[in-house]
Amino acid sequence: MIAETAWEVGRLDEGRGPCRVLFGQMYEDAEIESAAFAGKRRVFCIASAGSTALRLAEEHEVVACDINAAQLAYAERRARGGGVEKGDAERVMNFARAFMPLVGWRRETVRDFLALSDVAGQTAFWSECLDTRRFRAGFDALASRSILRAAYSGRLLSILPAKFGAVLRGRLERGFARHANASNPYAAALLAGKAGDETPRKTKNIRFVLNDAASFLEECPAGAFDAFALSNILDGAEISYRRRLSRAVRRAAAENAVVVWRSFAEPGPGMRTNRAEQDRSLLWGVVGAGGAEEFRGGG
């Protein structure tokens, strides 16, 4: 049987074997969730690398759920004060960064760019020093489906827009024109491989659950949660799972509950609110935020 979600196998690629730690850190700006969930008490959160759960646990009661046992165990280690580890996503990104010198991105140039705090200056620096013809050609090649297929499954790649390299370059340029690099840990994580949340944090305010989100929420009491942080778990999901999750979220949602979700896809024409530009992690096509009663599987 085909798994309802690509995350069920616990791997990014098409390989077989035990589940793995996929993400050592999260490339999602948790301040989006923090602002959207203001005044809420009970939060359901995808565990992933634990970064969002740890941030939300400062102000909320959090249930962190993940279908990947290795990923969940890593998030639990971090909640007990453990440090940041490398996951498969970081290994892929390290491989890509190894090509920087070949496109003219010297370490000193990247360092100078990351030190900037004036967005107008960042835009000029990007245009004049980094967004070169050689960089565009190399970046678009690395972001092509034929190359990404070596590290990511076809189901995860299926949601990417056509000419993904050009689309992703546009998202980076959009972010550099809005967010100051010097105070943006996500920019340093992307371009220099620096962990954005290295300081160990301990908390007992998170309950960790090994399950897929839809199955867990289907068993929860009605109205159990005031907010839902769903990451991008619907990327690579079958339509049947999208429908299950949307029904489960609406059932488990308290009155006026809020949902935040992400996707690497481009926003659909019917999307009314997209906070992708506000997300300092620079990567996302969709950062949706809205009432749980209107949530329809990320659409």
PDB file of C-alpha atoms in Angstrom:
ATOM      1  CA  MET A   1       0.000   0.000   0.000  1.00  0.00           C
ATOM      2  CA  ILE A   2       1.163   3.553  -0.732  1.00  0.00           C
ATOM      3  CA  ALA A   3       1.797   5.547   2.432  1.00  0.00           C
ATOM      4  CA  GLU A   4      -0.564   8.490   2.827  1.00  0.00           C
ATOM      5  CA  THR A   5       2.339  10.782   3.546  1.00  0.00           C
ATOM      6  CA  ALA A   6       5.939  10.817   2.341  1.00  0.00           C
ATOM      7  CA  TRP A   7       7.117  11.441   5.915  1.00  0.00           C
ATOM      8  CA  GLU A   8       5.934   7.998   7.024  1.00  0.00           C
ATOM      9  CA  VAL A   9       9.123   6.266   5.818  1.00  0.00           C
ATOM     10  CA  GLY A  10      11.349   8.456   7.993  1.00  0.00           C
ATOM     11  CA  ARG A  11      13.705   9.312   5.138  1.00  0.00           C
ATOM     12  CA  LEU A  12      14.110  12.119   2.633  1.00  0.00           C
ATOM     13  CA  ASP A  13      15.192   9.847  -0.191  1.00  0.00           C
ATOM     14  CA  GLU A  14      13.759   6.765  -1.898  1.00  0.00           C
ATOM     15  CA  GLY A  15      15.994   4.405   0.083  1.00  0.00           C
ATOM     16  CA  ARG A  16      14.928   1.715   2.490  1.00  0.00           C
ATOM     17  CA  GLY A  17      16.064   1.192   6.037  1.00  0.00           C
ATOM     18  CA  PRO A  18      15.491   2.616   9.503  1.00  0.00           C
ATOM     19  CA  CYS A  19      14.100   6.104   9.984  1.00  0.00           C
ATOM     20  CA  ARG A  20      16.674   8.850  10.310  1.00  0.00           C
ATOM     21  CA  VAL A  21      17.055  12.286  11.836  1.00  0.00           C
ATOM     22  CA  LEU A  22      16.072  14.405   8.847  1.00  0.00           C
ATOM     23  CA  PHE A  23      16.345  17.891  10.328  1.00  0.00           C
ATOM     24  CA  GLY A  24      18.944  19.016  12.843  1.00  0.00           C
ATOM     25  CA  GLN A  25      17.323  22.438  12.967  1.00  0.00           C
ATOM     26  CA  MET A  26      14.170  23.960  11.574  1.00  0.00           C
ATOM     27  CA  TYR A  27      14.195  26.398   8.675  1.00  0.00           C
ATOM     28  CA  GLU A  28      10.928  27.896   9.879  1.00  0.00           C
ATOM     29  CA  ASP A  29      10.647  31.230  11.650  1.00  0.00           C
ATOM     30  CA  ALA A  30       8.877  30.321  14.890  1.00  0.00           C
ATOM     31  CA  GLU A  31       8.106  33.988  15.523  1.00  0.00           C
ATOM     32  CA  ILE A  32       5.322  33.579  12.945  1.00  0.00           C
ATOM     33  CA  GLU A  33       3.653  30.987  15.170  1.00  0.00           C
ATOM     34  CA  SER A  34       4.448  32.923  18.321  1.00  0.00           C
ATOM     35  CA  ALA A  35       2.644  36.004  17.015  1.00  0.00           C
ATOM     36  CA  ALA A  36      -0.293  34.050  15.571  1.00  0.00           C
ATOM     37  CA  PHE A  37      -0.814  32.093  18.807  1.00  0.00           C
ATOM     38  CA  ALA A  38      -0.770  35.057  21.189  1.00  0.00           C
ATOM     39  CA  GLY A  39      -3.304  34.494  23.956  1.00  0.00           C
ATOM     40  CA  LYS A  40      -3.714  30.799  23.152  1.00  0.00           C
ATOM     41  CA  ARG A  41      -2.972  28.106  25.731  1.00  0.00           C
ATOM     42  CA  ARG A  42      -2.890  24.590  24.241  1.00  0.00           C
ATOM     43  CA  VAL A  43      -0.794  24.104  21.098  1.00  0.00           C
ATOM     44  CA  PHE A  44      -0.404  21.089  18.830  1.00  0.00           C
ATOM     45  CA  CYS A  45       2.962  21.206  17.054  1.00  0.00           C
ATOM     46  CA  ILE A  46       4.885  19.028  14.619  1.00  0.00           C
ATOM     47  CA  ALA A  47       8.015  18.064  16.542  1.00  0.00           C
ATOM     48  CA  SER A  48      10.581  18.009  13.704  1.00  0.00           C
ATOM     49  CA  ALA A  49      13.885  19.294  15.136  1.00  0.00           C
ATOM     50  CA  GLY A  50      12.144  20.738  18.185  1.00  0.00           C
ATOM     51  CA  SER A  51      12.935  24.389  17.482  1.00  0.00           C
ATOM     52  CA  THR A  52       9.334  25.580  17.119  1.00  0.00           C
ATOM     53  CA  ALA A  53       8.119  23.457  20.019  1.00  0.00           C
ATOM     54  CA  LEU A  54      10.840  24.875  22.290  1.00  0.00           C
ATOM     55  CA  ARG A  55       9.978  28.446  21.313  1.00  0.00           C
ATOM     56  CA  LEU A  56       6.251  27.923  21.823  1.00  0.00           C
ATOM     57  CA  ALA A  57       6.754  26.139  25.141  1.00  0.00           C
ATOM     58  CA  GLU A  58       7.954  29.447  26.583  1.00  0.00           C
ATOM     59  CA  GLU A  59       4.354  30.701  26.508  1.00  0.00           C
ATOM     60  CA  HIS A  60       2.085  27.710  25.820  1.00  0.00           C
ATOM     61  CA  GLU A  61       1.327  24.111  26.723  1.00  0.00           C
ATOM     62  CA  VAL A  62       2.692  22.137  23.777  1.00  0.00           C
ATOM     63  CA  VAL A  63       2.049  18.669  22.397  1.00  0.00           C
ATOM     64  CA  ALA A  64       4.819  17.870  19.899  1.00  0.00           C
ATOM     65  CA  CYS A  65       3.966  15.037  17.514  1.00  0.00           C
ATOM     66  CA  ASP A  66       6.080  13.311  14.886  1.00  0.00           C
ATOM     67  CA  ILE A  67       5.662  10.197  12.744  1.00  0.00           C
ATOM     68  CA  ASN A  68       9.443   9.646  12.657  1.00  0.00           C
ATOM     69  CA  ALA A  69      10.742   7.928  15.817  1.00  0.00           C
ATOM     70  CA  ALA A  70      14.339   9.062  15.257  1.00  0.00           C
ATOM     71  CA  GLN A  71      13.269  12.667  14.710  1.00  0.00           C
ATOM     72  CA  LEU A  72      11.016  12.647  17.774  1.00  0.00           C
ATOM     73  CA  ALA A  73      13.781  11.216  19.977  1.00  0.00           C
ATOM     74  CA  TYR A  74      16.104  13.985  18.787  1.00  0.00           C
ATOM     75  CA  ALA A  75      13.524  16.679  19.604  1.00  0.00           C
ATOM     76  CA  GLU A  76      13.125  15.142  23.073  1.00  0.00           C
ATOM     77  CA  ARG A  77      16.905  15.238  23.594  1.00  0.00           C
ATOM     78  CA  ARG A  78      16.886  18.923  22.779  1.00  0.00           C
ATOM     79  CA  ALA A  79      14.052  19.550  25.247  1.00  0.00           C
ATOM     80  CA  ARG A  80      16.243  17.926  27.925  1.00  0.00           C
ATOM     81  CA  GLY A  81      19.056  20.352  27.124  1.00  0.00           C
ATOM     82  CA  GLY A  82      20.769  18.493  24.296  1.00  0.00           C
ATOM     83  CA  GLY A  83      22.632  20.333  21.582  1.00  0.00           C
ATOM     84  CA  VAL A  84      21.947  20.759  17.887  1.00  0.00           C
ATOM     85  CA  GLU A  85      22.906  17.779  15.720  1.00  0.00           C
ATOM     86  CA  LYS A  86      23.195  17.440  11.955  1.00  0.00           C
ATOM     87  CA  GLY A  87      20.361  15.793  10.083  1.00  0.00           C
ATOM     88  CA  ASP A  88      20.108  14.619   6.504  1.00  0.00           C
ATOM     89  CA  ALA A  89      18.856  18.034   5.356  1.00  0.00           C
ATOM     90  CA  GLU A  90      21.982  19.703   6.762  1.00  0.00           C
ATOM     91  CA  ARG A  91      24.191  17.178   4.979  1.00  0.00           C
ATOM     92  CA  VAL A  92      22.484  17.978   1.682  1.00  0.00           C
ATOM     93  CA  MET A  93      22.925  21.699   2.283  1.00  0.00           C
ATOM     94  CA  ASN A  94      26.572  21.254   3.242  1.00  0.00           C
ATOM     95  CA  PHE A  95      27.106  19.444  -0.048  1.00  0.00           C
ATOM     96  CA  ALA A  96      25.509  22.342  -1.942  1.00  0.00           C
ATOM     97  CA  ARG A  97      27.578  24.934  -0.064  1.00  0.00           C
ATOM     98  CA  ALA A  98      30.765  23.127  -1.110  1.00  0.00           C
ATOM     99  CA  PHE A  99      30.144  24.476  -4.622  1.00  0.00           C
ATOM    100  CA  MET A 100      30.095  28.125  -3.484  1.00  0.00           C
ATOM    101  CA  PRO A 101      33.721  28.855  -4.474  1.00  0.00           C
ATOM    102  CA  LEU A 102      33.047  27.503  -7.962  1.00  0.00           C
ATOM    103  CA  VAL A 103      30.391  30.184  -8.557  1.00  0.00           C
ATOM    104  CA  GLY A 104      32.522  32.961  -7.097  1.00  0.00           C
ATOM    105  CA  TRP A 105      31.120  32.977  -3.574  1.00  0.00           C
ATOM    106  CA  ARG A 106      34.242  33.346  -1.436  1.00  0.00           C
ATOM    107  CA  ARG A 107      33.904  32.809   2.322  1.00  0.00           C
ATOM    108  CA  GLU A 108      34.865  36.409   3.009  1.00  0.00           C
ATOM    109  CA  THR A 109      32.193  37.681   0.610  1.00  0.00           C
ATOM    110  CA  VAL A 110      29.472  35.643   2.287  1.00  0.00           C
ATOM    111  CA  ARG A 111      30.697  36.760   5.709  1.00  0.00           C
ATOM    112  CA  ASP A 112      30.519  40.413   4.693  1.00  0.00           C
ATOM    113  CA  PHE A 113      27.025  39.933   3.293  1.00  0.00           C
ATOM    114  CA  LEU A 114      25.773  38.271   6.475  1.00  0.00           C
ATOM    115  CA  ALA A 115      27.135  41.156   8.563  1.00  0.00           C
ATOM    116  CA  LEU A 116      24.916  43.720   6.820  1.00  0.00           C
ATOM    117  CA  SER A 117      21.958  45.251   8.649  1.00  0.00           C
ATOM    118  CA  ASP A 118      20.660  47.698   6.042  1.00  0.00           C
ATOM    119  CA  VAL A 119      18.252  45.995   3.666  1.00  0.00           C
ATOM    120  CA  ALA A 120      18.890  48.494   0.878  1.00  0.00           C
ATOM    121  CA  GLY A 121      22.582  47.739   1.134  1.00  0.00           C
ATOM    122  CA  GLN A 122      21.834  44.007   1.191  1.00  0.00           C
ATOM    123  CA  THR A 123      19.809  44.293  -2.006  1.00  0.00           C
ATOM    124  CA  ALA A 124      22.652  46.108  -3.744  1.00  0.00           C
ATOM    125  CA  PHE A 125      25.250  43.650  -2.431  1.00  0.00           C
ATOM    126  CA  TRP A 126      23.168  40.692  -3.575  1.00  0.00           C
ATOM    127  CA  SER A 127      22.684  42.137  -7.037  1.00  0.00           C
ATOM    128  CA  GLU A 128      26.274  43.263  -7.551  1.00  0.00           C
ATOM    129  CA  CYS A 129      28.316  40.558  -5.820  1.00  0.00           C
ATOM    130  CA  LEU A 130      26.291  37.382  -5.357  1.00  0.00           C
ATOM    131  CA  ASP A 131      23.497  37.091  -7.911  1.00  0.00           C
ATOM    132  CA  THR A 132      25.906  36.580 -10.792  1.00  0.00           C
ATOM    133  CA  ARG A 133      25.307  34.717 -14.032  1.00  0.00           C
ATOM    134  CA  ARG A 134      27.623  31.942 -12.844  1.00  0.00           C
ATOM    135  CA  PHE A 135      25.737  31.648  -9.540  1.00  0.00           C
ATOM    136  CA  ARG A 136      22.345  31.536 -11.235  1.00  0.00           C
ATOM    137  CA  ALA A 137      23.447  28.783 -13.604  1.00  0.00           C
ATOM    138  CA  GLY A 138      24.984  26.709 -10.834  1.00  0.00           C
ATOM    139  CA  PHE A 139      22.157  27.229  -8.369  1.00  0.00           C
ATOM    140  CA  ASP A 140      19.486  26.353 -10.907  1.00  0.00           C
ATOM    141  CA  ALA A 141      21.371  23.174 -11.805  1.00  0.00           C
ATOM    142  CA  LEU A 142      21.632  22.090  -8.157  1.00  0.00           C
ATOM    143  CA  ALA A 143      17.923  22.864  -7.610  1.00  0.00           C
ATOM    144  CA  SER A 144      16.823  20.896 -10.669  1.00  0.00           C
ATOM    145  CA  ARG A 145      14.715  17.798 -10.149  1.00  0.00           C
ATOM    146  CA  SER A 146      17.367  15.584 -11.751  1.00  0.00           C
ATOM    147  CA  ILE A 147      19.914  16.588  -9.090  1.00  0.00           C
ATOM    148  CA  LEU A 148      17.516  16.826  -6.141  1.00  0.00           C
ATOM    149  CA  ARG A 149      16.282  13.321  -6.906  1.00  0.00           C
ATOM    150  CA  ALA A 150      19.564  11.983  -5.511  1.00  0.00           C
ATOM    151  CA  ALA A 151      18.588  13.192  -2.028  1.00  0.00           C
ATOM    152  CA  TYR A 152      14.789  13.600  -2.047  1.00  0.00           C
ATOM    153  CA  SER A 153      11.939  11.277  -2.920  1.00  0.00           C
ATOM    154  CA  GLY A 154       9.746  11.917  -5.926  1.00  0.00           C
ATOM    155  CA  ARG A 155       6.779  12.581  -3.659  1.00  0.00           C
ATOM    156  CA  LEU A 156       8.593  15.354  -1.811  1.00  0.00           C
ATOM    157  CA  LEU A 157       9.731  16.848  -5.112  1.00  0.00           C
ATOM    158  CA  SER A 158       6.265  16.656  -6.652  1.00  0.00           C
ATOM    159  CA  ILE A 159       5.077  19.844  -4.949  1.00  0.00           C
ATOM    160  CA  LEU A 160       7.964  21.996  -6.155  1.00  0.00           C
ATOM    161  CA  PRO A 161       7.092  24.631  -8.750  1.00  0.00           C
ATOM    162  CA  ALA A 162       8.570  24.486 -12.235  1.00  0.00           C
ATOM    163  CA  LYS A 163      12.019  26.107 -12.526  1.00  0.00           C
ATOM    164  CA  PHE A 164      12.430  25.760  -8.777  1.00  0.00           C
ATOM    165  CA  GLY A 165      15.936  27.220  -8.800  1.00  0.00           C
ATOM    166  CA  ALA A 166      14.702  30.522 -10.223  1.00  0.00           C
ATOM    167  CA  VAL A 167      11.713  30.523  -7.855  1.00  0.00           C
ATOM    168  CA  LEU A 168      13.919  29.892  -4.827  1.00  0.00           C
ATOM    169  CA  ARG A 169      16.370  32.600  -5.875  1.00  0.00           C
ATOM    170  CA  GLY A 170      13.418  34.967  -6.013  1.00  0.00           C
ATOM    171  CA  ARG A 171      12.394  34.007  -2.487  1.00  0.00           C
ATOM    172  CA  LEU A 172      15.920  34.627  -1.215  1.00  0.00           C
ATOM    173  CA  GLU A 173      16.075  38.032  -2.890  1.00  0.00           C
ATOM    174  CA  ARG A 174      12.666  38.904  -1.448  1.00  0.00           C
ATOM    175  CA  GLY A 175      13.851  38.004   2.039  1.00  0.00           C
ATOM    176  CA  PHE A 176      17.154  39.857   1.821  1.00  0.00           C
ATOM    177  CA  ALA A 177      15.232  42.978   0.805  1.00  0.00           C
ATOM    178  CA  ARG A 178      13.076  42.737   3.929  1.00  0.00           C
ATOM    179  CA  HIS A 179      15.072  41.190   6.794  1.00  0.00           C
ATOM    180  CA  ALA A 180      18.405  42.435   8.142  1.00  0.00           C
ATOM    181  CA  ASN A 181      21.034  39.716   7.767  1.00  0.00           C
ATOM    182  CA  ALA A 182      22.984  40.636  10.882  1.00  0.00           C
ATOM    183  CA  SER A 183      20.006  39.838  13.127  1.00  0.00           C
ATOM    184  CA  ASN A 184      18.639  36.942  11.067  1.00  0.00           C
ATOM    185  CA  PRO A 185      19.925  33.555  12.261  1.00  0.00           C
ATOM    186  CA  TYR A 186      18.190  31.810   9.354  1.00  0.00           C
ATOM    187  CA  ALA A 187      20.290  33.676   6.794  1.00  0.00           C
ATOM    188  CA  ALA A 188      23.469  32.493   8.518  1.00  0.00           C
ATOM    189  CA  ALA A 189      22.085  28.955   8.696  1.00  0.00           C
ATOM    190  CA  LEU A 190      21.394  28.891   4.959  1.00  0.00           C
ATOM    191  CA  LEU A 191      24.505  30.583   3.612  1.00  0.00           C
ATOM    192  CA  ALA A 192      27.121  29.628   6.203  1.00  0.00           C
ATOM    193  CA  GLY A 193      25.715  26.481   7.800  1.00  0.00           C
ATOM    194  CA  LYS A 194      25.578  28.016  11.282  1.00  0.00           C
ATOM    195  CA  ALA A 195      23.020  26.550  13.674  1.00  0.00           C
ATOM    196  CA  GLY A 196      20.344  29.147  14.279  1.00  0.00           C
ATOM    197  CA  ASP A 197      19.477  28.001  17.801  1.00  0.00           C
ATOM    198  CA  GLU A 198      22.643  26.601  19.355  1.00  0.00           C
ATOM    199  CA  THR A 199      21.887  27.489  22.984  1.00  0.00           C
ATOM    200  CA  PRO A 200      20.634  24.362  24.792  1.00  0.00           C
ATOM    201  CA  ARG A 201      17.246  24.812  26.403  1.00  0.00           C
ATOM    202  CA  LYS A 202      15.422  22.611  28.891  1.00  0.00           C
ATOM    203  CA  THR A 203      11.671  22.499  29.300  1.00  0.00           C
ATOM    204  CA  LYS A 204       9.045  20.219  30.822  1.00  0.00           C
ATOM    205  CA  ASN A 205       6.252  22.084  29.073  1.00  0.00           C
ATOM    206  CA  ILE A 206       6.225  19.785  26.017  1.00  0.00           C
ATOM    207  CA  ARG A 207       4.513  16.421  25.727  1.00  0.00           C
ATOM    208  CA  PHE A 208       6.074  14.326  22.950  1.00  0.00           C
ATOM    209  CA  VAL A 209       3.917  11.912  20.938  1.00  0.00           C
ATOM    210  CA  LEU A 210       4.981   9.351  18.335  1.00  0.00           C
ATOM    211  CA  ASN A 211       2.188   9.271  15.754  1.00  0.00           C
ATOM    212  CA  ASP A 212       1.080  10.910  12.544  1.00  0.00           C
ATOM    213  CA  ALA A 213      -0.762  14.154  13.074  1.00  0.00           C
ATOM    214  CA  ALA A 214      -4.115  13.085  11.619  1.00  0.00           C
ATOM    215  CA  SER A 215      -4.310   9.851  13.611  1.00  0.00           C
ATOM    216  CA  PHE A 216      -3.403  11.575  16.862  1.00  0.00           C
ATOM    217  CA  LEU A 217      -5.869  14.423  16.397  1.00  0.00           C
ATOM    218  CA  GLU A 218      -8.646  12.019  15.409  1.00  0.00           C
ATOM    219  CA  GLU A 219      -8.351  10.426  18.859  1.00  0.00           C
ATOM    220  CA  CYS A 220      -8.183  13.691  20.803  1.00  0.00           C
ATOM    221  CA  PRO A 221     -11.231  15.131  22.550  1.00  0.00           C
ATOM    222  CA  ALA A 222     -13.132  17.698  20.525  1.00  0.00           C
ATOM    223  CA  GLY A 223     -11.844  21.215  21.152  1.00  0.00           C
ATOM    224  CA  ALA A 224      -8.554  19.964  22.634  1.00  0.00           C
ATOM    225  CA  PHE A 225      -6.277  22.620  21.094  1.00  0.00           C
ATOM    226  CA  ASP A 226      -6.280  26.373  20.674  1.00  0.00           C
ATOM    227  CA  ALA A 227      -3.577  26.432  17.991  1.00  0.00           C
ATOM    228  CA  PHE A 228      -1.857  24.147  15.471  1.00  0.00           C
ATOM    229  CA  ALA A 229       1.687  24.469  14.082  1.00  0.00           C
ATOM    230  CA  LEU A 230       1.733  22.005  11.167  1.00  0.00           C
ATOM    231  CA  SER A 231       5.090  22.774   9.538  1.00  0.00           C
ATOM    232  CA  ASN A 232       5.006  21.465   5.941  1.00  0.00           C
ATOM    233  CA  ILE A 233       3.723  17.949   6.653  1.00  0.00           C
ATOM    234  CA  LEU A 234       1.290  18.220   3.742  1.00  0.00           C
ATOM    235  CA  ASP A 235       4.131  18.464   1.231  1.00  0.00           C
ATOM    236  CA  GLY A 236       4.260  14.984  -0.285  1.00  0.00           C
ATOM    237  CA  ALA A 237       0.922  13.911   1.213  1.00  0.00           C
ATOM    238  CA  GLU A 238      -1.855  12.118  -0.658  1.00  0.00           C
ATOM    239  CA  ILE A 239      -5.157  13.963  -1.070  1.00  0.00           C
ATOM    240  CA  SER A 240      -6.742  11.408   1.267  1.00  0.00           C
ATOM    241  CA  TYR A 241      -4.361  12.437   4.040  1.00  0.00           C
ATOM    242  CA  ARG A 242      -4.933  16.126   3.395  1.00  0.00           C
ATOM    243  CA  ARG A 243      -8.650  15.587   3.845  1.00  0.00           C
ATOM    244  CA  ARG A 244      -8.163  13.482   6.962  1.00  0.00           C
ATOM    245  CA  LEU A 245      -5.905  16.078   8.539  1.00  0.00           C
ATOM    246  CA  SER A 246      -8.203  18.986   7.753  1.00  0.00           C
ATOM    247  CA  ARG A 247     -11.167  17.143   9.313  1.00  0.00           C
ATOM    248  CA  ALA A 248      -9.100  16.134  12.339  1.00  0.00           C
ATOM    249  CA  VAL A 249      -7.839  19.688  12.891  1.00  0.00           C
ATOM    250  CA  ARG A 250     -11.312  21.181  12.726  1.00  0.00           C
ATOM    251  CA  ARG A 251     -12.641  18.544  15.141  1.00  0.00           C
ATOM    252  CA  ALA A 252      -9.799  19.025  17.660  1.00  0.00           C
ATOM    253  CA  ALA A 253      -9.929  22.818  17.426  1.00  0.00           C
ATOM    254  CA  ALA A 254     -11.330  24.926  20.229  1.00  0.00           C
ATOM    255  CA  GLU A 255     -13.357  28.014  19.403  1.00  0.00           C
ATOM    256  CA  ASN A 256     -11.282  30.605  17.533  1.00  0.00           C
ATOM    257  CA  ALA A 257      -8.354  28.198  17.150  1.00  0.00           C
ATOM    258  CA  VAL A 258      -5.560  29.189  14.744  1.00  0.00           C
ATOM    259  CA  VAL A 259      -3.557  27.085  12.265  1.00  0.00           C
ATOM    260  CA  VAL A 260      -0.138  27.867  10.763  1.00  0.00           C
ATOM    261  CA  TRP A 261       1.231  25.670   7.968  1.00  0.00           C
ATOM    262  CA  ARG A 262       3.966  25.880   5.361  1.00  0.00           C
ATOM    263  CA  SER A 263       4.738  24.578   1.896  1.00  0.00           C
ATOM    264  CA  PHE A 264       7.526  24.765  -0.670  1.00  0.00           C
ATOM    265  CA  ALA A 265       4.806  25.065  -3.309  1.00  0.00           C
ATOM    266  CA  GLU A 266       3.700  28.406  -4.686  1.00  0.00           C
ATOM    267  CA  PRO A 267       0.468  29.806  -3.201  1.00  0.00           C
ATOM    268  CA  GLY A 268      -2.754  28.971  -4.985  1.00  0.00           C
ATOM    269  CA  PRO A 269      -4.938  31.703  -6.504  1.00  0.00           C
ATOM    270  CA  GLY A 270      -7.537  31.340  -3.765  1.00  0.00           C
ATOM    271  CA  MET A 271      -5.149  31.874  -0.867  1.00  0.00           C
ATOM    272  CA  ARG A 272      -6.185  34.955   1.063  1.00  0.00           C
ATOM    273  CA  THR A 273      -3.389  35.242   3.624  1.00  0.00           C
ATOM    274  CA  ASN A 274       0.231  34.299   2.981  1.00  0.00           C
ATOM    275  CA  ARG A 275       2.929  35.303   5.459  1.00  0.00           C
ATOM    276  CA  ALA A 276       5.859  33.881   3.495  1.00  0.00           C
ATOM    277  CA  GLU A 277       7.426  37.329   3.130  1.00  0.00           C
ATOM    278  CA  GLN A 278       7.413  37.744   6.921  1.00  0.00           C
ATOM    279  CA  ASP A 279       9.202  34.442   7.529  1.00  0.00           C
ATOM    280  CA  ARG A 280      12.907  35.145   8.058  1.00  0.00           C
ATOM    281  CA  SER A 281      13.906  31.640   6.968  1.00  0.00           C
ATOM    282  CA  LEU A 282      13.526  32.879   3.363  1.00  0.00           C
ATOM    283  CA  LEU A 283      12.572  29.535   1.795  1.00  0.00           C
ATOM    284  CA  TRP A 284       8.829  29.130   1.778  1.00  0.00           C
ATOM    285  CA  GLY A 285       6.293  29.737  -0.944  1.00  0.00           C
ATOM    286  CA  VAL A 286       3.414  29.400   1.512  1.00  0.00           C
ATOM    287  CA  VAL A 287       3.181  30.330   5.173  1.00  0.00           C
ATOM    288  CA  GLY A 288      -0.528  30.118   5.812  1.00  0.00           C
ATOM    289  CA  ALA A 289      -2.190  31.368   8.959  1.00  0.00           C
ATOM    290  CA  GLY A 290      -5.895  31.357   9.612  1.00  0.00           C
ATOM    291  CA  GLY A 291      -8.799  30.060  11.592  1.00  0.00           C
ATOM    292  CA  ALA A 292      -9.052  26.311  12.097  1.00  0.00           C
ATOM    293  CA  GLU A 293     -12.643  26.292  10.906  1.00  0.00           C
ATOM    294  CA  GLU A 294     -11.428  27.366   7.468  1.00  0.00           C
ATOM    295  CA  PHE A 295      -8.466  24.980   7.263  1.00  0.00           C
ATOM    296  CA  ARG A 296      -8.796  22.708   4.227  1.00  0.00           C
ATOM    297  CA  GLY A 297      -5.606  20.699   4.082  1.00  0.00           C
ATOM    298  CA  GLY A 298      -3.297  23.597   3.342  1.00  0.00           C
ATOM    299  CA  GLY A 299      -5.228  24.829   0.322  1.00  0.00           C
TER     300      GLY A 299
END
